[in-house]
PDB file of C-alpha atoms in Angstrom:
ATOM      1  CA  GLN A   7     137.664 110.538  89.538  1.00 69.00           C
ATOM      2  CA  LYS A   8     134.977 108.511  90.587  1.00 79.00           C
ATOM      3  CA  GLU A   9     131.882 109.149  92.407  1.00 89.00           C
ATOM      4  CA  VAL A  10     133.085 106.354  95.141  1.00 93.00           C
ATOM      5  CA  GLU A  11     135.925 104.296  95.144  1.00 94.00           C
ATOM      6  CA  GLN A  12     137.573 101.836  97.263  1.00 94.00           C
ATOM      7  CA  ASN A  13     140.752  99.575  97.106  1.00 91.00           C
ATOM      8  CA  SER A  14     140.212  96.374  94.652  1.00 88.00           C
ATOM      9  CA  GLY A  15     142.610  94.092  96.873  1.00 89.00           C
ATOM     10  CA  PRO A  16     142.287  91.593  97.211  1.00 95.00           C
ATOM     11  CA  LEU A  17     142.503  93.021 101.590  1.00 96.00           C
ATOM     12  CA  SER A  18     144.063  89.209 103.214  1.00 97.00           C
ATOM     13  CA  VAL A  19     143.796  89.421 107.236  1.00 97.00           C
ATOM     14  CA  PRO A  20     144.477  86.523 109.315  1.00 97.00           C
ATOM     15  CA  GLU A  21     142.014  84.644 111.245  1.00 97.00           C
ATOM     16  CA  GLY A  22     141.203  86.651 114.895  1.00 97.00           C
ATOM     17  CA  ALA A  23     142.664  89.586 113.572  1.00 97.00           C
ATOM     18  CA  ILE A  24     140.744  93.057 112.314  1.00 97.00           C
ATOM     19  CA  ALA A  25     140.255  93.924 108.627  1.00 97.00           C
ATOM     20  CA  SER A  26     140.019  98.053 107.443  1.00 97.00           C
ATOM     21  CA  LEU A  27     138.273  98.738 105.256  1.00 98.00           C
ATOM     22  CA  ASN A  28     138.146 102.068 103.160  1.00 97.00           C
ATOM     23  CA  CYS A  29     135.961 104.315 101.470  1.00 96.00           C
ATOM     24  CA  THR A  30     135.837 108.003 100.275  1.00 96.00           C
ATOM     25  CA  TYR A  31     133.635 109.975  97.853  1.00 95.00           C
ATOM     26  CA  SER A  32     133.029 113.129  95.738  1.00 92.00           C
ATOM     27  CA  ASP A  33     129.890 114.991  96.447  1.00 88.00           C
ATOM     28  CA  ARG A  34     130.674 117.128  99.551  1.00 86.00           C
ATOM     29  CA  VAL A  35     127.194 116.917 100.570  1.00 84.00           C
ATOM     30  CA  SER A  36     126.688 113.088 100.303  1.00 86.00           C
ATOM     31  CA  GLN A  37     123.824 112.889 103.230  1.00 83.00           C
ATOM     32  CA  SER A  38     123.686 108.333 103.848  1.00 89.00           C
ATOM     33  CA  PHE A  39     126.900 106.024 104.116  1.00 93.00           C
ATOM     34  CA  PHE A  40     125.580 102.113 103.714  1.00 94.00           C
ATOM     35  CA  TRP A  41     128.412  98.770 103.733  1.00 96.00           C
ATOM     36  CA  TYR A  42     126.691  95.939 102.438  1.00 95.00           C
ATOM     37  CA  ARG A  43     128.724  92.284 102.197  1.00 96.00           C
ATOM     38  CA  GLN A  44     128.707  89.999  98.829  1.00 96.00           C
ATOM     39  CA  TYR A  45     129.382  87.140  98.567  1.00 96.00           C
ATOM     40  CA  SER A  46     130.438  86.003  95.474  1.00 91.00           C
ATOM     41  CA  GLY A  47     127.476  85.694  93.098  1.00 89.00           C
ATOM     42  CA  LYS A  48     125.429  86.319  95.500  1.00 93.00           C
ATOM     43  CA  SER A  49     123.346  89.929  96.963  1.00 94.00           C
ATOM     44  CA  PRO A  50     124.879  92.405  98.711  1.00 94.00           C
ATOM     45  CA  GLU A  51     123.610  92.499 101.737  1.00 93.00           C
ATOM     46  CA  LEU A  52     123.192  95.459 104.037  1.00 92.00           C
ATOM     47  CA  ILE A  53     125.839  94.778 107.606  1.00 94.00           C
ATOM     48  CA  MET A  54     125.976  98.350 108.257  1.00 93.00           C
ATOM     49  CA  SER A  55     124.741 102.134 107.605  1.00 92.00           C
ATOM     50  CA  ILE A  56     126.071 105.498 108.987  1.00 94.00           C
ATOM     51  CA  TYR A  57     124.511 109.271 109.000  1.00 91.00           C
ATOM     52  CA  SER A  58     126.637 111.696 111.500  1.00 92.00           C
ATOM     53  CA  ASN A  59     130.418 111.940 111.653  1.00 95.00           C
ATOM     54  CA  GLY A  60     131.922 109.714 114.499  1.00 95.00           C
ATOM     55  CA  ASP A  61     131.665 105.766 114.869  1.00 96.00           C
ATOM     56  CA  LYS A  62     129.176 103.146 114.821  1.00 96.00           C
ATOM     57  CA  GLU A  63     129.169  99.755 116.001  1.00 97.00           C
ATOM     58  CA  ASP A  64     127.304  96.563 115.280  1.00 95.00           C
ATOM     59  CA  GLY A  65     128.809  93.131 117.341  1.00 96.00           C
ATOM     60  CA  ARG A  66     132.087  92.859 114.748  1.00 97.00           C
ATOM     61  CA  PHE A  67     131.791  96.216 113.159  1.00 97.00           C
ATOM     62  CA  THR A  68     131.899  99.772 113.333  1.00 98.00           C
ATOM     63  CA  ALA A  69     131.774 101.979 110.672  1.00 97.00           C
ATOM     64  CA  GLN A  70     133.453 105.687 110.754  1.00 97.00           C
ATOM     65  CA  LEU A  71     132.360 108.461 109.210  1.00 96.00           C
ATOM     66  CA  ASN A  72     134.347 111.549 108.537  1.00 96.00           C
ATOM     67  CA  LYS A  73     132.805 113.937 106.168  1.00 93.00           C
ATOM     68  CA  ALA A  74     135.823 116.438 106.003  1.00 93.00           C
ATOM     69  CA  SER A  75     137.917 114.392 104.326  1.00 94.00           C
ATOM     70  CA  GLN A  76     135.142 112.797 102.724  1.00 95.00           C
ATOM     71  CA  TYR A  77     136.200 109.293 104.275  1.00 94.00           C
ATOM     72  CA  VAL A  78     134.127 106.177 105.425  1.00 97.00           C
ATOM     73  CA  SER A  79     135.255 103.059 106.680  1.00 97.00           C
ATOM     74  CA  LEU A  80     134.324 100.152 108.226  1.00 98.00           C
ATOM     75  CA  LEU A  81     136.141  98.017 110.712  1.00 98.00           C
ATOM     76  CA  ILE A  82     135.782  93.715 111.137  1.00 98.00           C
ATOM     77  CA  ARG A  83     137.120  92.391 114.432  1.00 98.00           C
ATOM     78  CA  ASP A  84     138.645  89.129 115.430  1.00 98.00           C
ATOM     79  CA  SER A  85     138.199  88.661 111.638  1.00 97.00           C
ATOM     80  CA  GLN A  86     136.186  85.037 110.527  1.00 97.00           C
ATOM     81  CA  PRO A  87     136.651  82.877 107.515  1.00 96.00           C
ATOM     82  CA  SER A  88     132.734  83.068 106.717  1.00 96.00           C
ATOM     83  CA  ASP A  89     133.835  87.250 106.680  1.00 97.00           C
ATOM     84  CA  SER A  90     135.760  86.558 103.403  1.00 97.00           C
ATOM     85  CA  ALA A  91     133.686  88.432 100.326  1.00 97.00           C
ATOM     86  CA  THR A  92     133.486  91.934  98.872  1.00 96.00           C
ATOM     87  CA  TYR A  93     131.914  94.876 100.153  1.00 97.00           C
ATOM     88  CA  LEU A  94     131.222  97.282  98.726  1.00 95.00           C
ATOM     89  CA  CYS A  95     130.678 100.702  99.773  1.00 96.00           C
ATOM     90  CA  ALA A  96     127.503 103.050  98.763  1.00 93.00           C
ATOM     91  CA  VAL A  97     125.924 106.396  99.262  1.00 92.00           C
ATOM     92  CA  ILE A  98     123.288 108.490  99.010  1.00 88.00           C
ATOM     93  CA  ARG A  99     124.529 111.699  97.575  1.00 79.00           C
ATOM     94  CA  GLY A 100     123.524 115.306  98.728  1.00 69.00           C
ATOM     95  CA  ARG A 101     120.490 116.674  96.516  1.00 64.00           C
ATOM     96  CA  ASP A 102     119.071 113.468  95.298  1.00 64.00           C
ATOM     97  CA  ALA A 103     115.402 113.161  95.312  1.00 61.00           C
ATOM     98  CA  GLY A 104     115.428 109.794  93.838  1.00 68.00           C
ATOM     99  CA  ASN A 105     117.861 108.508  97.525  1.00 73.00           C
ATOM    100  CA  LYS A 106     119.372 106.358  94.501  1.00 83.00           C
ATOM    101  CA  LEU A 107     122.363 104.318  95.729  1.00 87.00           C
ATOM    102  CA  THR A 108     125.914 104.833  94.112  1.00 90.00           C
ATOM    103  CA  PHE A 109     128.289 102.161  94.677  1.00 92.00           C
ATOM    104  CA  GLY A 110     132.096 101.676  95.285  1.00 93.00           C
ATOM    105  CA  GLY A 111     133.368  98.669  93.069  1.00 92.00           C
ATOM    106  CA  GLY A 112     134.062  96.725  95.972  1.00 94.00           C
ATOM    107  CA  THR A 113     137.271  95.086  98.217  1.00 96.00           C
ATOM    108  CA  ARG A 114     137.990  91.910  98.243  1.00 96.00           C
ATOM    109  CA  VAL A 115     138.627  90.488 101.647  1.00 97.00           C
ATOM    110  CA  LEU A 116     140.226  87.124 101.627  1.00 97.00           C
ATOM    111  CA  VAL A 117     140.362  85.937 105.993  1.00 97.00           C
ATOM    112  CA  LYS A 118     143.181  83.224 105.553  1.00 95.00           C
ATOM    113  CA  PRO A 119     142.868  80.516 108.883  1.00 92.00           C
TER     114      PRO A 119
ATOM    115  CA  ASP B   7     109.182  83.284 100.166  1.00 62.00           C
ATOM    116  CA  ALA B   8     111.973  85.985  99.487  1.00 70.00           C
ATOM    117  CA  ASP B   9     111.268  89.808  99.210  1.00 91.00           C
ATOM    118  CA  VAL B  10     112.277  90.332  96.201  1.00 95.00           C
ATOM    119  CA  THR B  11     112.445  88.099  93.560  1.00 96.00           C
ATOM    120  CA  GLN B  12     113.921  87.433  90.408  1.00 97.00           C
ATOM    121  CA  THR B  13     113.577  85.938  87.119  1.00 97.00           C
ATOM    122  CA  PRO B  14     114.943  83.696  86.029  1.00 97.00           C
ATOM    123  CA  ARG B  15     118.273  83.120  87.858  1.00 96.00           C
ATOM    124  CA  ASN B  16     120.386  82.255  84.369  1.00 97.00           C
ATOM    125  CA  ARG B  17     119.593  82.773  81.425  1.00 97.00           C
ATOM    126  CA  ILE B  18     121.570  82.432  78.223  1.00 97.00           C
ATOM    127  CA  THR B  19     120.571  84.050  74.937  1.00 96.00           C
ATOM    128  CA  LYS B  20     122.044  84.490  72.069  1.00 97.00           C
ATOM    129  CA  THR B  21     122.530  87.665  69.719  1.00 97.00           C
ATOM    130  CA  GLY B  22     120.105  89.928  68.736  1.00 97.00           C
ATOM    131  CA  LYS B  23     117.438  87.812  70.907  1.00 97.00           C
ATOM    132  CA  ARG B  24     115.360  89.973  72.993  1.00 96.00           C
ATOM    133  CA  ILE B  25     115.457  89.006  76.934  1.00 97.00           C
ATOM    134  CA  MET B  26     112.845  90.068  79.972  1.00 97.00           C
ATOM    135  CA  LEU B  27     114.645  89.961  83.106  1.00 98.00           C
ATOM    136  CA  GLU B  28     111.092  90.669  85.846  1.00 98.00           C
ATOM    137  CA  CYS B  29     111.380  91.305  90.001  1.00 98.00           C
ATOM    138  CA  SER B  30     108.396  90.944  92.090  1.00 97.00           C
ATOM    139  CA  GLN B  31     108.516  92.229  96.082  1.00 96.00           C
ATOM    140  CA  THR B  32     105.935  91.594  98.628  1.00 94.00           C
ATOM    141  CA  LYS B  33     107.695  94.297 101.475  1.00 89.00           C
ATOM    142  CA  GLY B  34     105.413  96.787  99.708  1.00 89.00           C
ATOM    143  CA  HIS B  35     108.042  99.030  98.377  1.00 89.00           C
ATOM    144  CA  ASP B  36     107.514 102.096  95.827  1.00 88.00           C
ATOM    145  CA  ARG B  37     110.616 102.687  94.570  1.00 90.00           C
ATOM    146  CA  MET B  38     112.560  99.479  92.939  1.00 94.00           C
ATOM    147  CA  TYR B  39     115.172  99.735  90.668  1.00 95.00           C
ATOM    148  CA  TRP B  40     117.700  97.562  88.568  1.00 97.00           C
ATOM    149  CA  TYR B  41     121.466  97.263  88.395  1.00 97.00           C
ATOM    150  CA  ARG B  42     123.883  95.257  87.010  1.00 97.00           C
ATOM    151  CA  GLN B  43     127.153  94.386  88.199  1.00 95.00           C
ATOM    152  CA  ASP B  44     130.556  93.769  86.256  1.00 91.00           C
ATOM    153  CA  PRO B  45     133.974  92.567  87.745  1.00 79.00           C
ATOM    154  CA  GLY B  46     135.183  95.418  89.577  1.00 72.00           C
ATOM    155  CA  LEU B  47     133.311  97.852  88.484  1.00 76.00           C
ATOM    156  CA  GLY B  48     130.301  97.722  91.958  1.00 84.00           C
ATOM    157  CA  LEU B  49     126.834  97.623  90.718  1.00 92.00           C
ATOM    158  CA  ARG B  50     125.485 100.464  87.902  1.00 93.00           C
ATOM    159  CA  LEU B  51     122.349 101.940  88.166  1.00 94.00           C
ATOM    160  CA  ILE B  52     119.960 101.372  84.896  1.00 97.00           C
ATOM    161  CA  TYR B  53     116.631 102.306  85.762  1.00 96.00           C
ATOM    162  CA  TYR B  54     114.443 103.294  88.517  1.00 94.00           C
ATOM    163  CA  SER B  55     110.709 103.458  89.581  1.00 94.00           C
ATOM    164  CA  PHE B  56     109.083 105.406  92.435  1.00 89.00           C
ATOM    165  CA  ASP B  57     105.561 104.412  90.899  1.00 87.00           C
ATOM    166  CA  VAL B  58     103.703 102.690  88.005  1.00 90.00           C
ATOM    167  CA  LYS B  59     104.003 106.020  86.711  1.00 91.00           C
ATOM    168  CA  ASP B  60     106.899 107.527  87.328  1.00 92.00           C
ATOM    169  CA  ILE B  61     109.919 105.710  85.598  1.00 95.00           C
ATOM    170  CA  ASN B  62     113.449 107.148  85.353  1.00 94.00           C
ATOM    171  CA  LYS B  63     116.749 106.669  83.620  1.00 95.00           C
ATOM    172  CA  GLY B  64     119.359 105.969  85.436  1.00 93.00           C
ATOM    173  CA  GLU B  65     123.124 106.166  84.783  1.00 90.00           C
ATOM    174  CA  ILE B  66     123.618 103.255  82.184  1.00 94.00           C
ATOM    175  CA  SER B  67     120.321 103.331  80.354  1.00 96.00           C
ATOM    176  CA  ASP B  68     120.930 103.168  76.689  1.00 95.00           C
ATOM    177  CA  GLY B  69     120.151  99.454  75.321  1.00 95.00           C
ATOM    178  CA  TYR B  70     117.221  98.675  78.124  1.00 97.00           C
ATOM    179  CA  SER B  71     114.074  99.767  78.748  1.00 97.00           C
ATOM    180  CA  VAL B  72     111.718  98.871  81.739  1.00 97.00           C
ATOM    181  CA  SER B  73     108.131  98.130  82.808  1.00 96.00           C
ATOM    182  CA  ARG B  74     106.106  98.997  85.783  1.00 96.00           C
ATOM    183  CA  GLN B  75     103.600  96.267  85.509  1.00 91.00           C
ATOM    184  CA  ALA B  76     102.396  96.785  89.206  1.00 93.00           C
ATOM    185  CA  GLN B  77     103.517  97.743  92.856  1.00 92.00           C
ATOM    186  CA  ALA B  78     105.195  95.442  93.094  1.00 95.00           C
ATOM    187  CA  LYS B  79     106.814  94.193  89.517  1.00 97.00           C
ATOM    188  CA  PHE B  80     109.469  95.919  87.942  1.00 97.00           C
ATOM    189  CA  SER B  81     110.449  94.320  84.376  1.00 98.00           C
ATOM    190  CA  LEU B  82     114.177  94.841  82.614  1.00 98.00           C
ATOM    191  CA  SER B  83     114.324  94.097  78.297  1.00 98.00           C
ATOM    192  CA  LEU B  84     117.123  94.279  76.079  1.00 96.00           C
ATOM    193  CA  GLU B  85     114.820  95.121  73.063  1.00 92.00           C
ATOM    194  CA  SER B  86     118.251  93.612  70.515  1.00 96.00           C
ATOM    195  CA  ALA B  87     120.586  91.637  73.349  1.00 96.00           C
ATOM    196  CA  ILE B  88     124.404  92.020  73.058  1.00 96.00           C
ATOM    197  CA  PRO B  89     127.141  90.456  73.722  1.00 96.00           C
ATOM    198  CA  ASN B  90     128.559  93.643  76.281  1.00 95.00           C
ATOM    199  CA  GLN B  91     125.110  92.957  78.174  1.00 97.00           C
ATOM    200  CA  THR B  92     126.436  89.898  79.627  1.00 96.00           C
ATOM    201  CA  ALA B  93     126.537  90.949  83.283  1.00 96.00           C
ATOM    202  CA  LEU B  94     124.538  89.751  87.283  1.00 96.00           C
ATOM    203  CA  TYR B  95     121.743  91.743  86.823  1.00 98.00           C
ATOM    204  CA  PHE B  96     119.942  93.184  90.153  1.00 97.00           C
ATOM    205  CA  CYS B  97     116.592  94.162  91.015  1.00 97.00           C
ATOM    206  CA  ALA B  98     115.885  96.530  94.096  1.00 95.00           C
ATOM    207  CA  THR B  99     113.944  98.067  96.148  1.00 93.00           C
ATOM    208  CA  SER B 100     113.676 100.593  98.988  1.00 89.00           C
ATOM    209  CA  ASP B 101     111.084 102.804 101.321  1.00 80.00           C
ATOM    210  CA  LEU B 102     112.990 105.320 103.273  1.00 63.00           C
ATOM    211  CA  GLY B 103     116.524 104.086 101.356  1.00 58.00           C
ATOM    212  CA  ARG B 104     118.683 107.343 102.621  1.00 56.00           C
ATOM    213  CA  VAL B 105     117.918 105.391 106.265  1.00 65.00           C
ATOM    214  CA  TYR B 106     117.554 101.719 105.906  1.00 70.00           C
ATOM    215  CA  GLY B 107     119.195 101.283 102.049  1.00 77.00           C
ATOM    216  CA  TYR B 108     117.649  98.574 100.109  1.00 88.00           C
ATOM    217  CA  THR B 109     116.834  94.993  99.284  1.00 90.00           C
ATOM    218  CA  PHE B 110     118.198  93.139  96.882  1.00 94.00           C
ATOM    219  CA  GLY B 111     116.556  90.339  94.960  1.00 96.00           C
ATOM    220  CA  SER B 112     118.953  87.261  94.707  1.00 96.00           C
ATOM    221  CA  GLY B 113     119.772  88.461  90.519  1.00 96.00           C
ATOM    222  CA  THR B 114     120.342  87.188  87.017  1.00 97.00           C
ATOM    223  CA  ARG B 115     123.142  86.037  85.553  1.00 96.00           C
ATOM    224  CA  LEU B 116     122.986  87.020  81.846  1.00 97.00           C
ATOM    225  CA  THR B 117     124.918  85.649  79.014  1.00 96.00           C
ATOM    226  CA  VAL B 118     124.846  87.154  76.081  1.00 97.00           C
ATOM    227  CA  VAL B 119     126.360  84.604  73.550  1.00 96.00           C
TER     228      VAL B 119
END
């Protein structure tokens, strides 16, 4: 079992719709969770971080964390063609003094006009 | 100027050659990381460093070595490059990583022929 798992996609979404991305993690005591957006050939860009159960909203993005079920999700509202990218879920595991990020394989999102 | 600068941006090298990838940062962060990215595999940690005297192996360190020349500089070397080291390489830095995540460089695309 991979430490951080994502559906590779592509997730095809009509412009203006909601894109829903999921990520599961194996370490029950993971403590910090991040969503990065990565355009093809570019570096990852942090878009959301979440640390406690529940929802966190920032503009068109909402991150949701459920530690009991060990999943974190990202919702993109009013999806735009510029949101077409790969979204990487990253986790800092519990008891990790190095604060090392462990990444999922990424979900490719395609927003169609 | 970018906060985290990687050189070169692109490199083609032959099997068996030694190559060095360089990373410098102006963020003043103590922690620096080298990741490689392969399609569908997300980012995997090669090496990381907490300060000049603290170097640690990541999950895929075989075939690589690093040098932390100063707080701001962290270099990755491939002593004898092989084709399966063809990948996109990223340097990253963090301060309070579990809170703020990482800042990534623009990446180095390395091709070993």
